[in-house]
Short mmCIF file of N, CA and C in Angstrom, two decimals:
data_model
loop_
_atom_site.label_atom_id
_atom_site.label_comp_id
_atom_site.label_asym_id
_atom_site.label_seq_id
_atom_site.Cartn_x
_atom_site.Cartn_y
_atom_site.Cartn_z
N MET Y 1 19.31 -13.90 -5.08
CA MET Y 1 18.49 -13.34 -6.15
C MET Y 1 17.02 -13.34 -5.73
N GLY Y 2 16.27 -12.53 -6.39
CA GLY Y 2 14.88 -12.38 -6.03
C GLY Y 2 13.99 -13.50 -6.54
N ASN Y 3 12.87 -13.59 -5.88
CA ASN Y 3 11.86 -14.57 -6.27
C ASN Y 3 10.95 -14.06 -7.37
N TYR Y 4 11.01 -12.77 -7.65
CA TYR Y 4 10.15 -12.18 -8.67
C TYR Y 4 11.00 -11.74 -9.85
N ASP Y 5 10.54 -12.04 -11.06
CA ASP Y 5 11.22 -11.50 -12.24
C ASP Y 5 10.86 -10.03 -12.41
N SER Y 6 9.60 -9.73 -12.25
CA SER Y 6 9.15 -8.34 -12.29
C SER Y 6 7.74 -8.29 -11.70
N LEU Y 7 7.30 -7.10 -11.42
CA LEU Y 7 5.95 -6.89 -10.89
C LEU Y 7 5.18 -6.01 -11.86
N LEU Y 8 3.99 -6.45 -12.20
CA LEU Y 8 3.07 -5.64 -12.99
C LEU Y 8 2.03 -5.13 -12.02
N TYR Y 9 1.92 -3.83 -11.91
CA TYR Y 9 0.97 -3.28 -10.96
C TYR Y 9 -0.05 -2.44 -11.70
N ARG Y 10 -1.28 -2.83 -11.56
CA ARG Y 10 -2.40 -2.09 -12.14
C ARG Y 10 -3.38 -1.76 -11.04
N CYS Y 11 -3.96 -0.62 -11.12
CA CYS Y 11 -4.98 -0.24 -10.16
C CYS Y 11 -6.35 -0.51 -10.77
N GLY Y 12 -7.27 -0.79 -9.91
CA GLY Y 12 -8.62 -1.02 -10.38
C GLY Y 12 -9.41 -1.83 -9.39
N GLY Y 13 -10.60 -2.15 -9.76
CA GLY Y 13 -11.46 -2.95 -8.92
C GLY Y 13 -11.47 -4.40 -9.36
N PHE Y 14 -12.32 -5.16 -8.76
CA PHE Y 14 -12.45 -6.57 -9.07
C PHE Y 14 -12.78 -6.74 -10.55
N GLU Y 15 -11.94 -7.47 -11.25
CA GLU Y 15 -12.11 -7.79 -12.66
C GLU Y 15 -12.10 -6.58 -13.59
N TRP Y 16 -11.54 -5.46 -13.15
CA TRP Y 16 -11.54 -4.32 -14.04
C TRP Y 16 -10.29 -3.50 -13.79
N ASP Y 17 -9.48 -3.34 -14.81
CA ASP Y 17 -8.26 -2.54 -14.77
C ASP Y 17 -8.61 -1.14 -15.25
N ILE Y 18 -8.40 -0.15 -14.41
CA ILE Y 18 -8.78 1.22 -14.79
C ILE Y 18 -7.60 2.01 -15.34
N ASP Y 19 -6.49 1.32 -15.57
CA ASP Y 19 -5.33 1.96 -16.19
C ASP Y 19 -4.84 3.18 -15.43
N GLU Y 20 -4.70 3.03 -14.14
CA GLU Y 20 -4.12 4.09 -13.33
C GLU Y 20 -2.86 3.56 -12.67
N TYR Y 21 -1.97 4.46 -12.37
CA TYR Y 21 -0.75 4.10 -11.66
C TYR Y 21 -1.02 4.01 -10.17
N LEU Y 22 -0.20 3.24 -9.50
CA LEU Y 22 -0.32 3.11 -8.06
C LEU Y 22 -0.03 4.44 -7.38
N SER Y 23 -0.89 4.84 -6.48
CA SER Y 23 -0.64 6.04 -5.68
C SER Y 23 -1.00 5.82 -4.21
N ASN Y 24 -1.51 4.63 -3.90
CA ASN Y 24 -1.90 4.32 -2.53
C ASN Y 24 -0.67 3.84 -1.76
N LEU Y 25 -0.23 4.63 -0.80
CA LEU Y 25 1.00 4.33 -0.08
C LEU Y 25 0.89 3.09 0.80
N TYR Y 26 -0.30 2.80 1.29
CA TYR Y 26 -0.47 1.59 2.09
C TYR Y 26 -0.35 0.34 1.22
N GLU Y 27 -0.92 0.39 0.03
CA GLU Y 27 -0.79 -0.74 -0.89
C GLU Y 27 0.65 -0.94 -1.33
N SER Y 28 1.35 0.15 -1.62
CA SER Y 28 2.74 0.02 -2.06
C SER Y 28 3.62 -0.49 -0.92
N THR Y 29 3.33 -0.07 0.31
CA THR Y 29 4.08 -0.57 1.46
C THR Y 29 3.84 -2.06 1.64
N ALA Y 30 2.59 -2.48 1.51
CA ALA Y 30 2.28 -3.91 1.63
C ALA Y 30 2.96 -4.70 0.51
N ALA Y 31 2.94 -4.17 -0.70
CA ALA Y 31 3.57 -4.86 -1.83
C ALA Y 31 5.08 -4.98 -1.62
N MET Y 32 5.72 -3.91 -1.22
CA MET Y 32 7.17 -3.93 -1.03
C MET Y 32 7.56 -4.82 0.16
N THR Y 33 6.69 -4.90 1.17
CA THR Y 33 6.95 -5.81 2.29
C THR Y 33 7.01 -7.24 1.79
N GLU Y 34 6.05 -7.62 0.96
CA GLU Y 34 6.04 -8.98 0.40
C GLU Y 34 7.26 -9.23 -0.48
N VAL Y 35 7.61 -8.25 -1.31
CA VAL Y 35 8.75 -8.41 -2.21
C VAL Y 35 10.03 -8.63 -1.40
N ILE Y 36 10.27 -7.81 -0.40
CA ILE Y 36 11.49 -7.91 0.40
C ILE Y 36 11.51 -9.21 1.20
N GLU Y 37 10.38 -9.56 1.81
CA GLU Y 37 10.34 -10.79 2.61
C GLU Y 37 10.50 -12.05 1.75
N ASP Y 38 10.10 -11.96 0.48
CA ASP Y 38 10.23 -13.10 -0.43
C ASP Y 38 11.56 -13.11 -1.20
N GLY Y 39 12.43 -12.15 -0.94
CA GLY Y 39 13.75 -12.19 -1.56
C GLY Y 39 14.02 -11.14 -2.60
N SER Y 40 13.18 -10.18 -2.78
CA SER Y 40 13.33 -9.05 -3.70
C SER Y 40 13.04 -9.41 -5.15
N ILE Y 41 13.26 -8.45 -6.01
CA ILE Y 41 13.07 -8.64 -7.45
C ILE Y 41 14.41 -9.05 -8.04
N GLY Y 42 14.39 -9.96 -8.98
CA GLY Y 42 15.62 -10.45 -9.60
C GLY Y 42 16.43 -9.34 -10.27
N LEU Y 43 17.66 -9.67 -10.61
CA LEU Y 43 18.59 -8.69 -11.19
C LEU Y 43 18.08 -8.04 -12.46
N ARG Y 44 17.35 -8.78 -13.27
CA ARG Y 44 16.85 -8.24 -14.54
C ARG Y 44 15.38 -7.84 -14.46
N GLY Y 45 14.83 -7.90 -13.27
CA GLY Y 45 13.42 -7.59 -13.10
C GLY Y 45 13.19 -6.13 -12.80
N GLY Y 46 11.94 -5.79 -12.57
CA GLY Y 46 11.61 -4.42 -12.24
C GLY Y 46 10.13 -4.27 -12.01
N LEU Y 47 9.69 -3.05 -11.94
CA LEU Y 47 8.28 -2.73 -11.77
C LEU Y 47 7.72 -2.30 -13.12
N ASN Y 48 6.60 -2.87 -13.51
CA ASN Y 48 5.97 -2.53 -14.77
C ASN Y 48 4.74 -1.69 -14.46
N PHE Y 49 4.80 -0.42 -14.82
CA PHE Y 49 3.67 0.48 -14.63
C PHE Y 49 2.84 0.46 -15.90
N ASP Y 50 1.75 -0.24 -15.86
CA ASP Y 50 0.94 -0.46 -17.05
C ASP Y 50 -0.27 0.46 -17.04
N ALA Y 51 -0.13 1.60 -17.65
CA ALA Y 51 -1.27 2.50 -17.81
C ALA Y 51 -1.25 3.01 -19.23
N LYS Y 52 -2.38 3.04 -19.81
CA LYS Y 52 -2.47 3.39 -21.22
C LYS Y 52 -3.23 4.71 -21.38
N PRO Y 53 -3.03 5.37 -22.50
CA PRO Y 53 -3.67 6.66 -22.70
C PRO Y 53 -5.15 6.56 -23.06
N ARG Y 54 -5.85 5.58 -22.53
CA ARG Y 54 -7.29 5.50 -22.79
C ARG Y 54 -8.08 5.93 -21.56
N ARG Y 55 -7.46 6.79 -20.77
CA ARG Y 55 -8.08 7.30 -19.57
C ARG Y 55 -8.37 8.78 -19.78
N SER Y 56 -8.95 9.42 -18.80
CA SER Y 56 -9.28 10.83 -18.96
C SER Y 56 -8.04 11.72 -18.96
N SER Y 57 -6.96 11.30 -18.31
CA SER Y 57 -5.71 12.06 -18.39
C SER Y 57 -4.77 11.29 -19.32
N PHE Y 58 -4.61 11.79 -20.52
CA PHE Y 58 -3.95 11.01 -21.57
C PHE Y 58 -2.76 11.71 -22.23
N GLU Y 59 -2.51 12.94 -21.88
CA GLU Y 59 -1.40 13.65 -22.50
C GLU Y 59 -0.08 13.08 -21.99
N PRO Y 60 0.99 13.19 -22.78
CA PRO Y 60 2.29 12.64 -22.36
C PRO Y 60 2.72 13.12 -20.97
N GLU Y 61 2.45 14.37 -20.65
CA GLU Y 61 2.80 14.89 -19.33
C GLU Y 61 2.05 14.14 -18.22
N ASP Y 62 0.78 13.79 -18.47
CA ASP Y 62 -0.01 13.05 -17.49
C ASP Y 62 0.62 11.68 -17.22
N LEU Y 63 1.01 11.01 -18.29
CA LEU Y 63 1.62 9.69 -18.14
C LEU Y 63 2.97 9.79 -17.43
N PHE Y 64 3.70 10.86 -17.70
CA PHE Y 64 4.98 11.10 -17.04
C PHE Y 64 4.76 11.23 -15.53
N TYR Y 65 3.80 12.08 -15.14
CA TYR Y 65 3.50 12.24 -13.71
C TYR Y 65 2.96 10.95 -13.10
N GLY Y 66 2.25 10.18 -13.89
CA GLY Y 66 1.78 8.88 -13.41
C GLY Y 66 2.93 7.96 -13.03
N HIS Y 67 3.96 7.96 -13.86
CA HIS Y 67 5.15 7.16 -13.54
C HIS Y 67 5.83 7.67 -12.27
N ILE Y 68 5.89 8.99 -12.12
CA ILE Y 68 6.53 9.57 -10.93
C ILE Y 68 5.78 9.15 -9.67
N VAL Y 69 4.46 9.30 -9.66
CA VAL Y 69 3.71 8.94 -8.46
C VAL Y 69 3.82 7.44 -8.18
N GLY Y 70 3.85 6.63 -9.22
CA GLY Y 70 4.02 5.19 -9.02
C GLY Y 70 5.37 4.85 -8.43
N MET Y 71 6.43 5.42 -8.98
CA MET Y 71 7.78 5.16 -8.46
C MET Y 71 7.94 5.68 -7.04
N ASP Y 72 7.43 6.88 -6.77
CA ASP Y 72 7.51 7.43 -5.42
C ASP Y 72 6.76 6.57 -4.42
N SER Y 73 5.60 6.06 -4.83
CA SER Y 73 4.80 5.22 -3.93
C SER Y 73 5.54 3.93 -3.58
N PHE Y 74 6.11 3.29 -4.58
CA PHE Y 74 6.87 2.06 -4.31
C PHE Y 74 8.14 2.36 -3.51
N ALA Y 75 8.79 3.48 -3.80
CA ALA Y 75 9.99 3.84 -3.05
C ALA Y 75 9.67 4.07 -1.58
N ALA Y 76 8.56 4.73 -1.30
CA ALA Y 76 8.17 4.95 0.10
C ALA Y 76 7.87 3.62 0.77
N GLY Y 77 7.16 2.74 0.07
CA GLY Y 77 6.88 1.42 0.63
C GLY Y 77 8.14 0.62 0.89
N LEU Y 78 9.08 0.71 -0.01
CA LEU Y 78 10.36 0.01 0.15
C LEU Y 78 11.13 0.56 1.34
N ARG Y 79 11.12 1.86 1.50
CA ARG Y 79 11.85 2.45 2.63
C ARG Y 79 11.22 2.07 3.96
N VAL Y 80 9.91 2.08 4.05
CA VAL Y 80 9.25 1.67 5.29
C VAL Y 80 9.67 0.26 5.66
N LYS Y 81 9.68 -0.64 4.68
CA LYS Y 81 10.07 -2.03 4.94
C LYS Y 81 11.55 -2.14 5.29
N ASN Y 82 12.40 -1.52 4.49
CA ASN Y 82 13.84 -1.62 4.72
C ASN Y 82 14.28 -1.04 6.06
N ASP Y 83 13.61 0.01 6.51
CA ASP Y 83 14.00 0.64 7.78
C ASP Y 83 13.43 -0.08 9.00
N GLY Y 84 12.60 -1.10 8.77
CA GLY Y 84 12.12 -1.93 9.88
C GLY Y 84 11.00 -1.33 10.71
N VAL Y 85 10.36 -0.29 10.23
CA VAL Y 85 9.29 0.35 10.99
C VAL Y 85 8.19 -0.65 11.33
N LEU Y 86 7.71 -1.37 10.32
CA LEU Y 86 6.64 -2.34 10.55
C LEU Y 86 7.15 -3.56 11.32
N ASP Y 87 8.38 -3.97 11.07
CA ASP Y 87 8.94 -5.13 11.78
C ASP Y 87 8.96 -4.88 13.28
N ASP Y 88 9.34 -3.68 13.68
CA ASP Y 88 9.38 -3.35 15.11
C ASP Y 88 7.98 -3.40 15.72
N ILE Y 89 7.00 -2.90 14.99
CA ILE Y 89 5.62 -2.92 15.48
C ILE Y 89 5.13 -4.35 15.63
N VAL Y 90 5.38 -5.18 14.62
CA VAL Y 90 4.94 -6.59 14.66
C VAL Y 90 5.67 -7.35 15.77
N LYS Y 91 6.96 -7.11 15.91
CA LYS Y 91 7.75 -7.78 16.95
C LYS Y 91 7.19 -7.46 18.34
N LYS Y 92 6.89 -6.19 18.57
CA LYS Y 92 6.33 -5.79 19.87
C LYS Y 92 4.94 -6.41 20.07
N ARG Y 93 4.13 -6.39 19.02
CA ARG Y 93 2.76 -6.91 19.11
C ARG Y 93 2.73 -8.39 19.50
N TYR Y 94 3.64 -9.18 18.96
CA TYR Y 94 3.63 -10.62 19.19
C TYR Y 94 4.72 -11.08 20.16
N SER Y 95 5.24 -10.18 20.97
CA SER Y 95 6.31 -10.53 21.91
C SER Y 95 5.87 -11.56 22.94
N SER Y 96 4.59 -11.67 23.21
CA SER Y 96 4.13 -12.66 24.19
C SER Y 96 4.29 -14.10 23.69
N TYR Y 97 4.63 -14.25 22.42
CA TYR Y 97 4.86 -15.59 21.88
C TYR Y 97 6.33 -16.01 21.98
N ASN Y 98 7.13 -15.21 22.66
CA ASN Y 98 8.54 -15.54 22.82
C ASN Y 98 8.83 -16.39 24.05
N SER Y 99 7.88 -16.47 24.97
CA SER Y 99 8.09 -17.25 26.19
C SER Y 99 6.76 -17.78 26.70
N GLY Y 100 6.84 -18.69 27.66
CA GLY Y 100 5.65 -19.22 28.30
C GLY Y 100 4.71 -19.95 27.35
N ILE Y 101 3.42 -19.78 27.60
CA ILE Y 101 2.41 -20.47 26.80
C ILE Y 101 2.44 -19.99 25.35
N GLY Y 102 2.79 -18.72 25.14
CA GLY Y 102 2.90 -18.20 23.77
C GLY Y 102 3.95 -18.93 22.96
N ALA Y 103 5.10 -19.20 23.58
CA ALA Y 103 6.17 -19.94 22.89
C ALA Y 103 5.73 -21.37 22.61
N ASP Y 104 4.97 -21.97 23.54
CA ASP Y 104 4.45 -23.32 23.32
C ASP Y 104 3.47 -23.34 22.15
N ILE Y 105 2.65 -22.31 22.03
CA ILE Y 105 1.72 -22.21 20.91
C ILE Y 105 2.51 -22.06 19.61
N GLU Y 106 3.48 -21.17 19.61
CA GLU Y 106 4.28 -20.90 18.41
C GLU Y 106 5.03 -22.13 17.92
N SER Y 107 5.50 -22.94 18.84
CA SER Y 107 6.28 -24.13 18.47
C SER Y 107 5.42 -25.38 18.32
N ASN Y 108 4.10 -25.20 18.34
CA ASN Y 108 3.14 -26.30 18.19
C ASN Y 108 3.23 -27.34 19.31
N LYS Y 109 3.69 -26.93 20.49
CA LYS Y 109 3.78 -27.83 21.63
C LYS Y 109 2.52 -27.79 22.49
N ALA Y 110 1.72 -26.75 22.36
CA ALA Y 110 0.52 -26.60 23.19
C ALA Y 110 -0.68 -27.21 22.49
N SER Y 111 -1.37 -28.08 23.20
CA SER Y 111 -2.60 -28.67 22.67
C SER Y 111 -3.79 -27.85 23.16
N ILE Y 112 -4.93 -28.13 22.62
CA ILE Y 112 -6.16 -27.47 23.09
C ILE Y 112 -6.36 -27.76 24.58
N LYS Y 113 -6.07 -28.96 24.99
CA LYS Y 113 -6.19 -29.34 26.42
C LYS Y 113 -5.23 -28.49 27.27
N ASP Y 114 -4.00 -28.30 26.78
CA ASP Y 114 -3.04 -27.46 27.51
C ASP Y 114 -3.55 -26.03 27.64
N LEU Y 115 -4.11 -25.51 26.57
CA LEU Y 115 -4.63 -24.14 26.60
C LEU Y 115 -5.82 -24.02 27.54
N GLU Y 116 -6.66 -25.03 27.53
CA GLU Y 116 -7.81 -25.04 28.45
C GLU Y 116 -7.31 -25.05 29.89
N SER Y 117 -6.35 -25.90 30.21
CA SER Y 117 -5.80 -25.99 31.57
C SER Y 117 -5.15 -24.66 31.98
N TYR Y 118 -4.50 -24.03 31.04
CA TYR Y 118 -3.82 -22.77 31.33
C TYR Y 118 -4.81 -21.67 31.69
N ILE Y 119 -5.94 -21.63 31.00
CA ILE Y 119 -6.85 -20.49 31.12
C ILE Y 119 -8.04 -20.72 32.04
N ILE Y 120 -8.43 -21.95 32.25
CA ILE Y 120 -9.73 -22.25 32.87
C ILE Y 120 -9.91 -21.65 34.27
N ASP Y 121 -8.89 -21.66 35.07
CA ASP Y 121 -9.04 -21.17 36.44
C ASP Y 121 -8.43 -19.79 36.68
N LYS Y 122 -8.08 -19.11 35.64
CA LYS Y 122 -7.50 -17.77 35.80
C LYS Y 122 -8.61 -16.79 36.18
N PRO Y 123 -8.37 -16.00 37.21
CA PRO Y 123 -9.37 -14.99 37.57
C PRO Y 123 -9.47 -13.90 36.49
N GLN Y 124 -10.62 -13.34 36.35
CA GLN Y 124 -10.85 -12.29 35.35
C GLN Y 124 -9.88 -11.13 35.53
N SER Y 125 -9.59 -10.79 36.78
CA SER Y 125 -8.67 -9.67 37.04
C SER Y 125 -7.27 -9.96 36.50
N GLU Y 126 -6.83 -11.20 36.55
CA GLU Y 126 -5.52 -11.59 36.02
C GLU Y 126 -5.52 -11.52 34.49
N LEU Y 127 -6.62 -11.93 33.89
CA LEU Y 127 -6.73 -11.85 32.43
C LEU Y 127 -6.71 -10.39 31.96
N ARG Y 128 -7.44 -9.53 32.69
CA ARG Y 128 -7.44 -8.11 32.33
C ARG Y 128 -6.05 -7.50 32.49
N ALA Y 129 -5.36 -7.86 33.56
CA ALA Y 129 -4.02 -7.32 33.80
C ALA Y 129 -3.03 -7.75 32.72
N ALA Y 130 -3.23 -8.93 32.16
CA ALA Y 130 -2.33 -9.45 31.13
C ALA Y 130 -2.68 -8.93 29.74
N THR Y 131 -3.81 -8.27 29.60
CA THR Y 131 -4.26 -7.77 28.31
C THR Y 131 -3.73 -6.36 28.10
N HIS Y 132 -3.12 -6.13 26.94
CA HIS Y 132 -2.54 -4.83 26.64
C HIS Y 132 -3.15 -4.30 25.34
N SER Y 133 -3.24 -2.99 25.27
CA SER Y 133 -3.74 -2.35 24.06
C SER Y 133 -2.78 -2.57 22.90
N ASP Y 134 -3.33 -2.73 21.71
CA ASP Y 134 -2.50 -2.82 20.51
C ASP Y 134 -2.10 -1.44 20.00
N HIS Y 135 -2.70 -0.39 20.56
CA HIS Y 135 -2.39 0.99 20.17
C HIS Y 135 -2.51 1.18 18.65
N LEU Y 136 -3.59 0.68 18.08
CA LEU Y 136 -3.77 0.72 16.63
C LEU Y 136 -3.69 2.13 16.06
N GLU Y 137 -4.32 3.09 16.72
CA GLU Y 137 -4.30 4.46 16.21
C GLU Y 137 -2.88 5.02 16.21
N GLU Y 138 -2.11 4.70 17.24
CA GLU Y 138 -0.72 5.15 17.30
C GLU Y 138 0.10 4.52 16.17
N ILE Y 139 -0.17 3.26 15.89
CA ILE Y 139 0.55 2.58 14.80
C ILE Y 139 0.21 3.22 13.47
N LYS Y 140 -1.08 3.49 13.23
CA LYS Y 140 -1.47 4.15 11.99
C LYS Y 140 -0.82 5.52 11.87
N ASP Y 141 -0.77 6.25 12.97
CA ASP Y 141 -0.15 7.57 12.98
C ASP Y 141 1.35 7.46 12.69
N THR Y 142 2.00 6.49 13.28
CA THR Y 142 3.43 6.27 13.05
C THR Y 142 3.70 5.99 11.58
N ILE Y 143 2.90 5.10 10.99
CA ILE Y 143 3.08 4.76 9.58
C ILE Y 143 2.81 5.98 8.70
N ASN Y 144 1.73 6.70 8.99
CA ASN Y 144 1.43 7.91 8.21
C ASN Y 144 2.59 8.90 8.25
N HIS Y 145 3.08 9.20 9.44
CA HIS Y 145 4.17 10.16 9.56
C HIS Y 145 5.44 9.65 8.90
N TYR Y 146 5.70 8.38 9.02
CA TYR Y 146 6.90 7.83 8.41
C TYR Y 146 6.83 7.96 6.89
N ILE Y 147 5.69 7.63 6.32
CA ILE Y 147 5.53 7.74 4.86
C ILE Y 147 5.66 9.19 4.42
N ILE Y 148 5.05 10.10 5.16
CA ILE Y 148 5.12 11.52 4.81
C ILE Y 148 6.57 12.00 4.87
N GLN Y 149 7.30 11.63 5.92
CA GLN Y 149 8.70 12.03 6.04
C GLN Y 149 9.55 11.43 4.92
N THR Y 150 9.23 10.21 4.53
CA THR Y 150 9.99 9.54 3.47
C THR Y 150 9.86 10.28 2.15
N LEU Y 151 8.70 10.84 1.90
CA LEU Y 151 8.45 11.49 0.61
C LEU Y 151 8.86 12.96 0.58
N LYS Y 152 9.32 13.49 1.70
CA LYS Y 152 9.75 14.91 1.71
C LYS Y 152 11.00 15.09 0.92
#
């Protein structure tokens, strides 16, 4: 069963709820990632879209479309998480922690002294050769395209 009874999602700034539905796909993906990693929403839970007709778009049709965009945003976020797109990126990014000094760091076996000994006499050329790009722009592009394809 899930760790959450339900989620109330409101958009707005610090200390101010502007009564809008979620439409930011990155936020919904981050939210759904947390929900899935924490065990999902309970059997009787759900998403609470809390927007009231005290905004500039207040007609029933506006609120209906607000619910649609909110549900679509969370659905896209859920699909990105469920399909493992982000998991694969994170796994590749931190693969150096699966062996060697990275595994020692991950398992809390490496002390500061161990890390100093490991790095102190390494030539700069060896450090550069061991350094790899995170390909951030490619990752952003992958996520963008995946979200767009999910919503088609």
